[in-house]
Structure formats: structure tokens, C-alpha cells
Short mmCIF file of C-alpha atoms in Angstrom, two decimals:
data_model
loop_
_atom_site.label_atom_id
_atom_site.label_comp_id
_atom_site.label_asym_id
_atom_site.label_seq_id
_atom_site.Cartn_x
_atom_site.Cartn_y
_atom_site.Cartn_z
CA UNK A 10 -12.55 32.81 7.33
CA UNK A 11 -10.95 35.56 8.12
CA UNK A 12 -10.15 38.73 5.28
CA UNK A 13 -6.25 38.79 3.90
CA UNK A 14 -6.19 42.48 5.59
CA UNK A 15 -6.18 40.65 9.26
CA UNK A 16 -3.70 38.01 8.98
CA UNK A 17 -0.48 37.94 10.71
CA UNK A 18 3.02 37.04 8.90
CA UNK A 19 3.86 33.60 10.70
CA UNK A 20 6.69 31.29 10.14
CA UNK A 21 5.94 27.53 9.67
CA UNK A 22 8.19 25.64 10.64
CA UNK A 23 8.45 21.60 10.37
CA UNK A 24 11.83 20.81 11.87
CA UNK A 25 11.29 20.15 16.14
CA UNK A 26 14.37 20.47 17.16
CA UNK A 27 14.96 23.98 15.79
CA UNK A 28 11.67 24.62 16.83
CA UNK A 29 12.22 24.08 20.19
CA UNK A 30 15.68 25.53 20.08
CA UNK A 31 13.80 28.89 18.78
CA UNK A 32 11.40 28.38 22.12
CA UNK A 33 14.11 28.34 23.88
CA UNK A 34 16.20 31.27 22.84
CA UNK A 35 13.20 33.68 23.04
CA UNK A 36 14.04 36.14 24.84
CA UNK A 37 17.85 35.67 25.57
CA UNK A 38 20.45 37.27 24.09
CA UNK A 39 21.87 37.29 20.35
CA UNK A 40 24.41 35.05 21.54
CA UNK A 41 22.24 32.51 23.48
CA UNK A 42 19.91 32.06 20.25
CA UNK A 43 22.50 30.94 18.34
CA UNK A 44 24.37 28.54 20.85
CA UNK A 45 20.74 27.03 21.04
CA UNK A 46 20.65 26.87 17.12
CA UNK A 47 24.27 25.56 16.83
CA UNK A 48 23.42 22.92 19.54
CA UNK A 49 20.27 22.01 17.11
CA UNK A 50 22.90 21.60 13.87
CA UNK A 51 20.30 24.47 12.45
CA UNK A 52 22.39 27.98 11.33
CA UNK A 53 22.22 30.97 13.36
CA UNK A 54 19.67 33.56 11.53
CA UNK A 55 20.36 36.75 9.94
CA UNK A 56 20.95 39.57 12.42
CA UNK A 57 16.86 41.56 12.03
CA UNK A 58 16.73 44.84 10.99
CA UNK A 59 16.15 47.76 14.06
CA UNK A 60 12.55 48.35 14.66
CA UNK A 61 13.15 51.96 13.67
CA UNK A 62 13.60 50.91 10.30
CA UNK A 63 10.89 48.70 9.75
CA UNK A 64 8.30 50.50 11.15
CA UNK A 65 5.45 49.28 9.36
CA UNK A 66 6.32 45.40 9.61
CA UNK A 67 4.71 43.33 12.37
CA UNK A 68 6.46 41.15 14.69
CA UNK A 69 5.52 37.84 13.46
CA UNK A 70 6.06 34.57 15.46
CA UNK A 71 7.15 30.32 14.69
CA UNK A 72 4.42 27.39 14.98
CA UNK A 73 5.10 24.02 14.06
CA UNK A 74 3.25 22.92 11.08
CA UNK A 75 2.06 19.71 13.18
CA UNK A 76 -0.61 21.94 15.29
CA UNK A 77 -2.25 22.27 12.03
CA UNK A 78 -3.17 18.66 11.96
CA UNK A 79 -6.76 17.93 13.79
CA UNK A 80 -6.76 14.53 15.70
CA UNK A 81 -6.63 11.54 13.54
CA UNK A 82 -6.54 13.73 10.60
CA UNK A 83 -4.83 11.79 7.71
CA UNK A 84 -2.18 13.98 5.56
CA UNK A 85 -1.99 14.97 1.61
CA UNK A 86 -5.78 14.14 1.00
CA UNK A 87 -7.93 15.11 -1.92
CA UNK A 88 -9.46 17.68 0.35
CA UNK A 89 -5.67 19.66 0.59
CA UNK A 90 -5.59 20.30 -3.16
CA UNK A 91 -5.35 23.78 -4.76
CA UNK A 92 -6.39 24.98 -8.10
CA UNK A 93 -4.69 27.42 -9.16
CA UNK A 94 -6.00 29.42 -12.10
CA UNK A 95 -4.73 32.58 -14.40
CA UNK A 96 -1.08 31.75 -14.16
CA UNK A 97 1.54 33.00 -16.58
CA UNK A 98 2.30 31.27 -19.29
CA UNK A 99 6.15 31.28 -18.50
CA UNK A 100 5.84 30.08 -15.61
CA UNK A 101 7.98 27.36 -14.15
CA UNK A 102 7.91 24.88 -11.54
CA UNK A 103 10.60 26.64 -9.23
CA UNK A 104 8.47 29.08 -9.22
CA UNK A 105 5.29 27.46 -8.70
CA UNK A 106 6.78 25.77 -5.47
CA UNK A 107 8.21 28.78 -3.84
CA UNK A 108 4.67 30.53 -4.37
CA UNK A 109 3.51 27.72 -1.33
CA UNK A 110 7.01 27.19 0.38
CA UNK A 111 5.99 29.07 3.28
CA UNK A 112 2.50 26.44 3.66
CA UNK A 113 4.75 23.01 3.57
CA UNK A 114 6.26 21.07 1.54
CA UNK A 115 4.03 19.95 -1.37
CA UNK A 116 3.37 16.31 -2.47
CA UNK A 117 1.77 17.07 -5.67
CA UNK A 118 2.93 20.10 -8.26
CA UNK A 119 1.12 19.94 -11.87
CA UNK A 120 0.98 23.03 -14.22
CA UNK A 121 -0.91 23.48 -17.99
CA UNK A 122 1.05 26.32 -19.10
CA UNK A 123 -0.91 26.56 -22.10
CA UNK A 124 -4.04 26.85 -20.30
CA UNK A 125 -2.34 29.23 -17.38
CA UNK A 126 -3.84 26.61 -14.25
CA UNK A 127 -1.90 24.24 -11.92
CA UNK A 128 -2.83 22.01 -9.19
CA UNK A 129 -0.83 21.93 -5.70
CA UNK A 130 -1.09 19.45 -2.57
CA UNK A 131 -0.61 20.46 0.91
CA UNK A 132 -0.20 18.52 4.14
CA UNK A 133 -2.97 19.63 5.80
CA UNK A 134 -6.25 21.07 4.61
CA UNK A 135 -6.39 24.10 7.68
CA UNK A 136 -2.90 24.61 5.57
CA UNK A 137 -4.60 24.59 2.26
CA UNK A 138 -7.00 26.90 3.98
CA UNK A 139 -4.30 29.30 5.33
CA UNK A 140 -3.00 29.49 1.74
CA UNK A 141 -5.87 30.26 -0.32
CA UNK A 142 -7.17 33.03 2.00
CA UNK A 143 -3.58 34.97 1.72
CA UNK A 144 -3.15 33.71 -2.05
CA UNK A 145 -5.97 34.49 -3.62
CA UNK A 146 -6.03 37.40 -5.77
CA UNK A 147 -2.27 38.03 -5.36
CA UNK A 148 -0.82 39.96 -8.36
CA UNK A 149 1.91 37.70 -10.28
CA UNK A 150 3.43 38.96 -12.78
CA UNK A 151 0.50 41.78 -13.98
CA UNK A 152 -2.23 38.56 -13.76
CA UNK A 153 -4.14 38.19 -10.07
CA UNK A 154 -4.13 34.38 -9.27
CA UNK A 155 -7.79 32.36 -8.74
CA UNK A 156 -7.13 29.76 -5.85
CA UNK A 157 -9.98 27.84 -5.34
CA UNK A 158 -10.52 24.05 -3.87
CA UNK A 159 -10.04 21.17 -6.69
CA UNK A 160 -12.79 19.34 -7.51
CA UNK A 161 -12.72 15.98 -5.37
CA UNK A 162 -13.09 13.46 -8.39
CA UNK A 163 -13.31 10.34 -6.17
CA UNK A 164 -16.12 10.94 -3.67
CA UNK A 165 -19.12 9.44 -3.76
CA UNK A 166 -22.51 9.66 -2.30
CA UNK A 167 -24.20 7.05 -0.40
CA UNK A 168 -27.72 6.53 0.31
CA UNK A 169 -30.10 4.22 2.05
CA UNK A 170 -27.55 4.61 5.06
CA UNK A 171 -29.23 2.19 8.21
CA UNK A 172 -29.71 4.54 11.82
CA UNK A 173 -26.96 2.46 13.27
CA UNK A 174 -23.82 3.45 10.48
CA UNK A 175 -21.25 5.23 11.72
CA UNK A 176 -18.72 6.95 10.45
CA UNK A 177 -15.83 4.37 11.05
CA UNK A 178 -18.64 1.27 9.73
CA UNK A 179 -18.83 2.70 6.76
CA UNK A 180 -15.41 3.63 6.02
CA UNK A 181 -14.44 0.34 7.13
CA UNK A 182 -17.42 -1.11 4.58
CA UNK A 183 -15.85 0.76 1.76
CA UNK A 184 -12.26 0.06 2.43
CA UNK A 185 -12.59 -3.18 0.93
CA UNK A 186 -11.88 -1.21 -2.33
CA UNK A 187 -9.29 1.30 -1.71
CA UNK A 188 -7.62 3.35 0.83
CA UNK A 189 -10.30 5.84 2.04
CA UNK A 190 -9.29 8.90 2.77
CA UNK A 191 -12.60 10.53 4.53
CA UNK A 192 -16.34 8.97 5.39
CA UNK A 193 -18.87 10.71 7.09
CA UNK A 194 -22.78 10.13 7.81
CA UNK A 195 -24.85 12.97 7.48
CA UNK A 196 -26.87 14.07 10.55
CA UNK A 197 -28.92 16.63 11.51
CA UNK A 198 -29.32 19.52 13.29
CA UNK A 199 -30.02 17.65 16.46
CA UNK A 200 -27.55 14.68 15.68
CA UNK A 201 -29.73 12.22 14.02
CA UNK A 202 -28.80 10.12 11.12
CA UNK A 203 -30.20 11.50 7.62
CA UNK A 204 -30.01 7.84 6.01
CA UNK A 205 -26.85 9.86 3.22
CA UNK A 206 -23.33 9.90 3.51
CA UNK A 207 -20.47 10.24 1.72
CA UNK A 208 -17.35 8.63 0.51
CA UNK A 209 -13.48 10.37 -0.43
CA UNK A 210 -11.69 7.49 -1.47
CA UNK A 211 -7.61 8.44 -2.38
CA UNK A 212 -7.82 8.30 -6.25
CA UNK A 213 -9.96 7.95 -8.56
CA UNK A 214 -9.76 3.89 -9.45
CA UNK A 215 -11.28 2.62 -6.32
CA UNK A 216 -14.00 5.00 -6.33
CA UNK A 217 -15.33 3.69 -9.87
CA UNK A 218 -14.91 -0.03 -8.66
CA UNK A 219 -17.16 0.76 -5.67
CA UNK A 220 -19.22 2.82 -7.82
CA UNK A 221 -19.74 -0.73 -10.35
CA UNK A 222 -19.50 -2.96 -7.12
CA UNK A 223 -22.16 -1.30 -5.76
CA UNK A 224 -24.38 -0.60 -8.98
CA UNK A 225 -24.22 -4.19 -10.16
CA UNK A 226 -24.90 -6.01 -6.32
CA UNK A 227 -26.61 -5.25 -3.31
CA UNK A 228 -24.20 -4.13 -0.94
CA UNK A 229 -25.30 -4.60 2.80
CA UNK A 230 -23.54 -2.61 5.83
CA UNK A 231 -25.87 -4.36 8.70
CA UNK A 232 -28.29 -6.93 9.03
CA UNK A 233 -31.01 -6.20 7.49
CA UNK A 234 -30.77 -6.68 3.96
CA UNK A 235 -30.69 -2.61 2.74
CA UNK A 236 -28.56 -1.93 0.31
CA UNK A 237 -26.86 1.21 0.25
CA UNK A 238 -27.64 3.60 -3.10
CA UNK A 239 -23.61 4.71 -4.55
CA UNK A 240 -23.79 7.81 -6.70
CA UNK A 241 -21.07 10.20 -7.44
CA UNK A 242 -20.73 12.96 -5.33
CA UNK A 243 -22.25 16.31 -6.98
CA UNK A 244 -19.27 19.01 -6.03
CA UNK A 245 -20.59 22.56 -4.58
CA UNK A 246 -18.69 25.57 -3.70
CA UNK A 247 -20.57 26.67 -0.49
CA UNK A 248 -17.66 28.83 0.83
CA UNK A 249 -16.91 31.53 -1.99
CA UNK A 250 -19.57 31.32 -4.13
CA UNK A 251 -19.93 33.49 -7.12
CA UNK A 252 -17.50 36.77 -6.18
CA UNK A 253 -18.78 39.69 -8.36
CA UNK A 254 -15.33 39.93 -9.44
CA UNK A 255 -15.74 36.56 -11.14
CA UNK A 256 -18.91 37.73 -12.66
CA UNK A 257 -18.98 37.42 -16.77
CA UNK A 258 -20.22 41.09 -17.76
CA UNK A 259 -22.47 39.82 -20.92
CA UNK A 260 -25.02 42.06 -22.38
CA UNK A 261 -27.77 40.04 -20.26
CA UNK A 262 -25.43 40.75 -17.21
CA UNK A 263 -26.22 44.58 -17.85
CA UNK A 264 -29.64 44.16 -18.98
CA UNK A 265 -30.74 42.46 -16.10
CA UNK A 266 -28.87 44.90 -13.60
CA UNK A 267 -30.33 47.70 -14.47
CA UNK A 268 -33.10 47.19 -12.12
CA UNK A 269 -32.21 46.87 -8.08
CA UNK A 270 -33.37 44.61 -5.81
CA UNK A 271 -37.17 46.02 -4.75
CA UNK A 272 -40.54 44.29 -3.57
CA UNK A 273 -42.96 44.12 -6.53
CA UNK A 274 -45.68 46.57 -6.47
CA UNK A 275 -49.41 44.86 -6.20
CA UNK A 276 -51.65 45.12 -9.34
CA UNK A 277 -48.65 45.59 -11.78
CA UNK A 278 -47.14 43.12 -14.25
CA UNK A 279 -44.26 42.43 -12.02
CA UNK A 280 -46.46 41.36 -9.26
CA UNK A 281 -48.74 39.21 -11.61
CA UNK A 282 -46.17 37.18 -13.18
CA UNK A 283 -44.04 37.34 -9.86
CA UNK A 284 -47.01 35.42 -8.10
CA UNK A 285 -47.23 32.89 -11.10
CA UNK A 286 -43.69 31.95 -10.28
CA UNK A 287 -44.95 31.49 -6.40
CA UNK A 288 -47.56 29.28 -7.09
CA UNK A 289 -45.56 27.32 -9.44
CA UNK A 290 -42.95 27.12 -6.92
CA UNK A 291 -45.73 25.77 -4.44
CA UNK A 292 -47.10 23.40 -6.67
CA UNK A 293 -43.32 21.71 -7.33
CA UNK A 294 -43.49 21.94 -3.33
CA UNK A 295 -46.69 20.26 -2.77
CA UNK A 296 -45.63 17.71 -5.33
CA UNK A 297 -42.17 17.26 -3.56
CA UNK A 298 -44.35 16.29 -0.18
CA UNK A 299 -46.97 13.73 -1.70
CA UNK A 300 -43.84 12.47 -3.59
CA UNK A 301 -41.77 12.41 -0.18
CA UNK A 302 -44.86 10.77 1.58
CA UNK A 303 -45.69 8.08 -1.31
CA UNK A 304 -41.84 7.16 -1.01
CA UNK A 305 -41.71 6.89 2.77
CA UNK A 306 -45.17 5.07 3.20
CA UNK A 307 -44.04 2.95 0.09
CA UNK A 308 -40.33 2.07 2.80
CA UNK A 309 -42.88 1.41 5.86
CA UNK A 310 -44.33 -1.05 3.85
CA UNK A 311 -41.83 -2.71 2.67
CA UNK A 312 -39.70 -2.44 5.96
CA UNK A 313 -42.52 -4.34 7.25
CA UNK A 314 -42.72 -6.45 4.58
CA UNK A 315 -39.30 -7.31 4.76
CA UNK A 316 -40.06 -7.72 8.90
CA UNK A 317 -42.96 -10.60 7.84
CA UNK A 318 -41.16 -12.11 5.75
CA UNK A 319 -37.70 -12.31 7.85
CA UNK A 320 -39.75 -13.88 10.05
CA UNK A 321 -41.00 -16.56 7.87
CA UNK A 322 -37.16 -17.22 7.13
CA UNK A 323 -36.71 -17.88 10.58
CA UNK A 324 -39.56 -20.57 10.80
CA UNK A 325 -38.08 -21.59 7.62
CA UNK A 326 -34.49 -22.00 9.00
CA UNK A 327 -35.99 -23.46 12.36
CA UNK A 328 -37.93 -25.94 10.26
CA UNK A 329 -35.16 -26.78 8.00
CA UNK A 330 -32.99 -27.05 10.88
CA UNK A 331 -35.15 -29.30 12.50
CA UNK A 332 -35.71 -31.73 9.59
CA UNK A 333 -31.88 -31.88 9.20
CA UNK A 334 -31.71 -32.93 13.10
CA UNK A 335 -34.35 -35.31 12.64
CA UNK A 336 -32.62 -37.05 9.56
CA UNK A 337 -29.50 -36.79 11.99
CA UNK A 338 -31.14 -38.69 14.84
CA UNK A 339 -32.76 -41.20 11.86
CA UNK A 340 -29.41 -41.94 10.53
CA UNK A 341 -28.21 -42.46 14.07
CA UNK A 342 -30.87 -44.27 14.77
CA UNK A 343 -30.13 -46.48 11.50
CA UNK A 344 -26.65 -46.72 12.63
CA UNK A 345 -27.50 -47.72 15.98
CA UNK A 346 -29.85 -50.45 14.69
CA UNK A 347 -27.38 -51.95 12.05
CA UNK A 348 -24.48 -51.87 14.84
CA UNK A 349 -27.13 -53.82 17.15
CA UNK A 350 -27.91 -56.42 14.25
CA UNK A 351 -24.10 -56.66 13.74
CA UNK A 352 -23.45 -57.22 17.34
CA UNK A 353 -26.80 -59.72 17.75
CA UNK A 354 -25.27 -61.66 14.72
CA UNK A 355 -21.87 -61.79 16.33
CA UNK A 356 -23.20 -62.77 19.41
CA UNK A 357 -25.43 -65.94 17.57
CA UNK A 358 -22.25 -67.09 15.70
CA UNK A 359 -20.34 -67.41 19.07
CA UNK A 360 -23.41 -69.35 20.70
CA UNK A 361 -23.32 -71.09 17.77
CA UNK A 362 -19.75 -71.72 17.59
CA UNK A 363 -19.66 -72.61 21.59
CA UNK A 364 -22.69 -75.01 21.16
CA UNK A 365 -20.96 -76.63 18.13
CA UNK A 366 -17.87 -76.90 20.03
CA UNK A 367 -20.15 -78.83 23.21
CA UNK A 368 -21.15 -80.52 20.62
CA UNK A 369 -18.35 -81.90 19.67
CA UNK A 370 -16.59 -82.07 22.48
CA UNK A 371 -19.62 -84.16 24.25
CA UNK A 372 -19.27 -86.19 20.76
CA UNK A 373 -15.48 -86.81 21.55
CA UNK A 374 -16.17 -87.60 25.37
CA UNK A 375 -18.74 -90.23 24.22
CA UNK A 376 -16.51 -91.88 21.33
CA UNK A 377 -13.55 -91.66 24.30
CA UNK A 378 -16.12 -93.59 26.74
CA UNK A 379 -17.18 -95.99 24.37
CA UNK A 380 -13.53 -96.73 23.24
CA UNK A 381 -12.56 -96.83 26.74
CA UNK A 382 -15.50 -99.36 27.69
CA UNK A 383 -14.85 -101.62 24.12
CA UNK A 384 -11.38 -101.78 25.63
CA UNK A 385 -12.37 -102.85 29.14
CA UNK A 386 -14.80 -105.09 27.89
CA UNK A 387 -12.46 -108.01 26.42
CA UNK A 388 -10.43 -109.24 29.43
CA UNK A 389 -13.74 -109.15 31.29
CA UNK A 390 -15.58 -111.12 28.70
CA UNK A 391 -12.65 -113.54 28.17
CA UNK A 392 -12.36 -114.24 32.40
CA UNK A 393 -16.19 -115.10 32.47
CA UNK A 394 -15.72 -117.49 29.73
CA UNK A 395 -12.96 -119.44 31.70
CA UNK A 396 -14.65 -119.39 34.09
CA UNK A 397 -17.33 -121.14 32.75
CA UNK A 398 -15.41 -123.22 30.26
CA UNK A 399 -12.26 -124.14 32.19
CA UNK A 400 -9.80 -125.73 29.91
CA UNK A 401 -7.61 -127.69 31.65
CA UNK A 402 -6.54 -131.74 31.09
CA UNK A 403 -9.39 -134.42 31.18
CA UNK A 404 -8.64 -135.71 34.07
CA UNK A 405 -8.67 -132.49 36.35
CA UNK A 406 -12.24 -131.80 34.35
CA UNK A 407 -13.76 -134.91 36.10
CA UNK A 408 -15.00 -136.14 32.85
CA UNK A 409 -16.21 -139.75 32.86
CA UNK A 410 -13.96 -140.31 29.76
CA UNK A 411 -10.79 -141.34 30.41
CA UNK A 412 -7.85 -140.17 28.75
CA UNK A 413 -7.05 -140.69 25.17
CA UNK A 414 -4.25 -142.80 24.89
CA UNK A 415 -2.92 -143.54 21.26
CA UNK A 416 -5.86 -143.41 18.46
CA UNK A 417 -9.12 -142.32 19.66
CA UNK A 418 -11.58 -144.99 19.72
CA UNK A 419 -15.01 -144.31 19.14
CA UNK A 420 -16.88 -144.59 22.26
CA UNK A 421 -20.62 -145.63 23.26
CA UNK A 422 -23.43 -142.92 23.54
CA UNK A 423 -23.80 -141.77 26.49
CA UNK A 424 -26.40 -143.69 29.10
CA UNK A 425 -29.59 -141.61 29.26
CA UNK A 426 -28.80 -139.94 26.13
CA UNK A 427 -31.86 -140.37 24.19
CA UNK A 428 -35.34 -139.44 23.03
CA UNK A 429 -37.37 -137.58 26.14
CA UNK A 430 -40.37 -139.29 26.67
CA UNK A 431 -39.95 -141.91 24.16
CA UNK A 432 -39.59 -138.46 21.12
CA UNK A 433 -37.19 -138.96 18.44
CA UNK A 434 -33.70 -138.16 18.56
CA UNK A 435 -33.55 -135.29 21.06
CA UNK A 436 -31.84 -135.35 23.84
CA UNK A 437 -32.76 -136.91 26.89
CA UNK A 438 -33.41 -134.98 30.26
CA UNK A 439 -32.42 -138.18 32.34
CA UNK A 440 -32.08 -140.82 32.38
CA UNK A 441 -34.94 -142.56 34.29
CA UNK A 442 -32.66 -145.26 35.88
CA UNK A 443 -30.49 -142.53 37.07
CA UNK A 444 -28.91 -138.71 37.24
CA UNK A 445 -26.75 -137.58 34.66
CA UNK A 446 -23.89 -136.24 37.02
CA UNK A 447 -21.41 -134.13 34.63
CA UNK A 448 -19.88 -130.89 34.28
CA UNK A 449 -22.06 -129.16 32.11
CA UNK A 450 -25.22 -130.53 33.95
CA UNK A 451 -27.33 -127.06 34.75
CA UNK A 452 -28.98 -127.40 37.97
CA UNK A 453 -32.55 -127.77 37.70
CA UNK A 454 -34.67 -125.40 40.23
#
């Protein structure tokens, strides 16, 4: 950073268009600068004093306040806050604002007038930077201000970071609860991954829900089931320091400068005790080293601990899988039987139902047979018996009788109608004087 003596007066200016109408006019005439002005609806500037008369004043020059912003850099963050400390107590807020009008337009103005500190918000941090290095130690009003970085009261550390995090993994990871304003893994000189990082979410409420979240559960960023360590962020001033002018001057303060910085002498009580606090210091160091290698052999082991057993999971998930797609292709199977029983009993009940339905239609064909044959039967059966038994008069029948005129007279037995071979009443096969020649005589083979 460079000292307050070397800085340049600069304008900052946010509006383009009389930016580039101040581009433009460089180096033309009075005139020409402010037709470009009037063109940009901007008001011509005051006419500058000669050069003779401001001798000691250096020519200072117009940037936009845009070039200030890195790449991707997000605006009015945490990190662009001010404290300001040993304000007057009268003070106002008018007056605070004009302090930092030349650095932007503020987003965020607080004052304690009672306790002489305030708090200011800039667009960008190089502009937060710009201001404290030319505001600090400025005389206002008898009292020389103390600008100094706020405290960032919602960052957080984070630990147990995987090799493969990035930057935008884990501010995507920790977006989930609040707007982040700034997450970065911490590498090393060479570029390698540390295993910390940290967290700047916008305000304060998100950062103690992730902070509980996170403390409560196992929050994973990859794969492997390492959860990330949340702690808050301890806050360091690594760019001022402790300025002897912010030194308290206590009565150890003097006692303890009145001796300068030397190299103890050996055999003396400085050196003695001075070598006590070395090998105390190497002891905590030695200690720090078995600790650090106890912790790291402790994460081998259970990294591969945690490898074995993933494994097992696998087989676990490969055998559970495999049971569930063998109970699958059993309840298919099942299914498949059942619908082949279904269709093997719908297939018997149609044979069944097309035999029974032969069945009865051979059962109708025979009763229709038999019907028609009992039908045909009787004119048949009644020509045969005409036949035989003709039944026309006596006299075409060639009976021996004659016809039966008036009352029917008994007639004589028949001649040769008798006992057959002299047996009792039967009758006769012949006579044995002669043939019995009549219609019913049977011919005798």
C-alpha cells in the first residue's frame, strides 16, 4: 500500500456519459469541453485557476469508479466496510457522508456519537482501500480519525475441505443458506489444497444457521462421506498491525522499553532463562508434530477404513439388489404360472363346453334319427301286414265258406281238423285222406 505522501488527487467519477464527454474534450478548447458537457445534459465546470497561482497543486485526472471493480467482483460486501473511530461527538451525518463523497456513494452510514465511532460501506473494497490509506489519521476537528477494516461478523471457517472443492463448490454448498458474498479454499504455496476454507456470507443470520446446520449434521460437499468442520472465522489484522502510535503507554510499556532489542549474552541470567523459553518452545513443537502425526495416521486409517467398508456397501447394495431382482423374476415367475393355470383352465372349460355341446348335439341327431325312423316305420309295418292279411270280401279271398247270407249259421269243423296222430284236441297237420288247400296254409319245405 502505498504512503498518503505519494498519492495523486483523482476524481471518481460514476456517471459514463460525462465521463466520456470529459475524454473527449481533453485537450480542446474551453468552448469544445463544454459543448461536449452540454451535449451529455452534465454542466460546464468552473473556469480552473492559472497554473501560476496554484503552483503547488498537481494536475489530477477522471477514472470511472467501475475500473475499480475486479472481474466478477460482487459490490457493497462485508469486506468494503470502514470503521471509523475517534470522531467528534457533534458530528452529523452530512458530514459523515461528505468525509467519503469523493470514494462513491455509500450504502451503509451508522454513527455512535456517544462513543465517537461510525461504520461506512463502499462499492468496492480497492475503494475502501483507496479511502483508508488517504483517511487515516486525518485531523477533524482537533481529533485524528482511526480507519481501520470492520470486523467481518459473518464468516466462517471451514475445515475437513476434500482435494477436489473449489471455490465455486463450496460457495454453491453454502448458498443453500444465504446469499454468499465470498468463498475461497485455502492453498498453498505451490497451489495445493490445505483441506480449510472460508465462508463471508452477507449478514449475519445465515451464517449462524450454517454454523447450527452444520454443528448439529454431517454436511457432505462430495462423495465420500467427510463432513466439513464450520467454526467462526477468528478476525486478524495482518495489514496494519499494532502502529506505535496506537500503542497504550502504561507503566509496563516503559518498564519494558527501557532495554533495546540485543542478543543475550552467554553465561548470564538473560541467556539462562532465554534458553528455558527455547526449549519450552521446542517441546510445544515436538508435541505439535507427534500430535500432527497421531491425527494424520489416525485419518489414514480411517480413510481406509471408510475405503473397506464402502466397499462392503457395495457388495451389500449388489447383494440387496440382486435379491430384489430375484424376488422380481419370482413374482414374475408366479405371475406367469397363475396366468398359465388361468389360461389351462379356460382352455379345459371350452373343451369341456365343445365336448358337452357334441354331446348333445350327437344326443339330438340320435333322438332326430330315431324319431325319424319311429315315423317311417308305421306305413311300412302296416303295408306288410296287408300284404299278408288282405282284407277284402269272402269271395275274392277264395275261402271255402261261402258268403253269409242273413243269420250266420253255425257251420261243421273243418275236414282234417283234428287231433295229429290220433293226440287230443290239437290241430291236425292233414288230413290223411287229403291236403288242406287254404289261404293261410304255410308251405311246408
Amino acid at each position: 500500500m502505498m504512503l498518503r505522501g505519494n498519492l495523486k488527487q483523482v476524481r471518481i467519477e460514476k456517471n459514463p456519459a460525462r465521463l466520456r464527454a470529459l475524454e473527449s474534450a481533453a485537450g480542446e478548447s474551453e468552448p469544445a469541453a463544454a459543448m461536449a458537457l452540454a451535449l451529455a445534459g452534465e454542466p460546464a465546470p468552473s473556469a480552473p485557476a492559472p497554473a501560476e497561482e496554484r503552483p503547488d497543486e498537481e494536475v489530477g485526472f477522471t477514472i470511472d469508479i467501475k475500473s475499480f471493480l475486479k472481474p466478477g467482483e460482487k459490490t457493497y460486501t462485508q469486506r468494503c466496510r470502514l470503521f471509523v473511530g475517534n470522531l467528534p461527538t457533534d458530528i452529523t451525518e452530512e458530514d459523515f457522508k461528505r468525509l467519503f463523497e469523493r470514494y462513491g456513494e455509500p450504502s451503509e452510514v451508522f454513527i455512535n456519537r456517544d462513543r465517537g465511532f461510525g461504520f461506512i460501506r463502499l462499492e468496492s473494497r480497492t475503494l475502501a482501500e483507496i479511502a483508508k490509506a488517504e483517511l487515516d489519521g486525518t485531523i477533524l476537528k482537533s481529533r485524528p480519525l482511526r480507519i481501520r477494516f470492520a470486523t467481518h461478523g459473518a464468516a466462517l471457517t471451514v475445515k475437513n475441505l476434500s482435494p477436489v472443492v473449489s471455490n465455486e463448490l463450496l460457495e454453491q454448498a453454502f448458498s443453500q443458506f444465504g446469499p454468499v458474498e465470498k468463498a475461497v479454499v485455502v492453498v498453498d504455496d505451490r497451489g495445493r489444497a490445505t483441506g480449510k476454507g472460508f465462508v463471508e456470507f452477507a449478514a449475519k443470520p445465515p451464517a449462524r444457521k450454517a454454523l447450527e446446520r452444520c454443528g448439529d449434521g454431517a454436511f457432505l460437499l462430495t462423495t465420500t462421506p467427510r463432513p466439513v468442520i464450520v467454526e467462526p472465522m477468528e478476525q486478524f489484522d495482518d495489514e496494519d498491525g499494532l502502529p506505535e502510535k496506537l500503542m497504550q503507554k502504561t507503566q509496563q510499556y516503559h518498564k519494558e522499553r527501557e532495554q533495546p532489542p540485543r542478543f543475550a549474552q552467554p553465561g548470564t541470567f538473560e541467556f539462562e532463562y532465554a534458553s528455558r523459553w527455547k526449549a519450552l518452545d521446542e517441546m510445544e513443537k515436538q508435541q505439535r508434530e507427534q500430535v500432527d502425526r497421531n491425527i494424520r495416521e489416525a485419518k489414514e486409517k480411517l480413510e481406509a477404513e471408510m475405503e473397506a467398508a464402502r466397499h462392503e456397501h457395495q457388495l451389500m447394495l449388489m447383494r440387496q439388489d440382486l435379491m430384489r431382482r430375484q424376488e422380481e423374476l419370482r413374482r414374475l415367475e408366479e405371475l406367469r404360472n397363475q396366468e398359465l393355470q388361468k389360461r389351462k383352465q379356460i382352455q379345459l372349460r371350452h373343451e369341456e363346453e365343445h365336448r358337452r355341446r357334441e354331446e348333445e348335439m350327437i344326443r339330438h341327431r340320435e333322438q332326430e334319427e330315431l324319431r325319424r325312423q319311429q315315423e317311417g316305420f308305421k306305413p311300412n309295418y302296416m303295408e306288410n301286414h296287408n300284404d299278408r292279411f288282405p282284407q277284402g270280401p269272402p269271395s275274392q279271398m277264395g275261402s271255402p265258406m261261402g258268403s253269409r247270407t242273413g243269420s250266420e249259421t253255425p257251420q261243421a269243423p273243418m275236414s282234417g281238423v283234428g287231433p295229429v296222430s290220433g293226440g287230443p284236441g290239437g290241430f291236425g297237420r292233414g288230413s290223411q285222406a287229403g291236403n288242406f288247400e287254404g289261404p293261410n296254409k304255410r308251405r311246408r319245405y
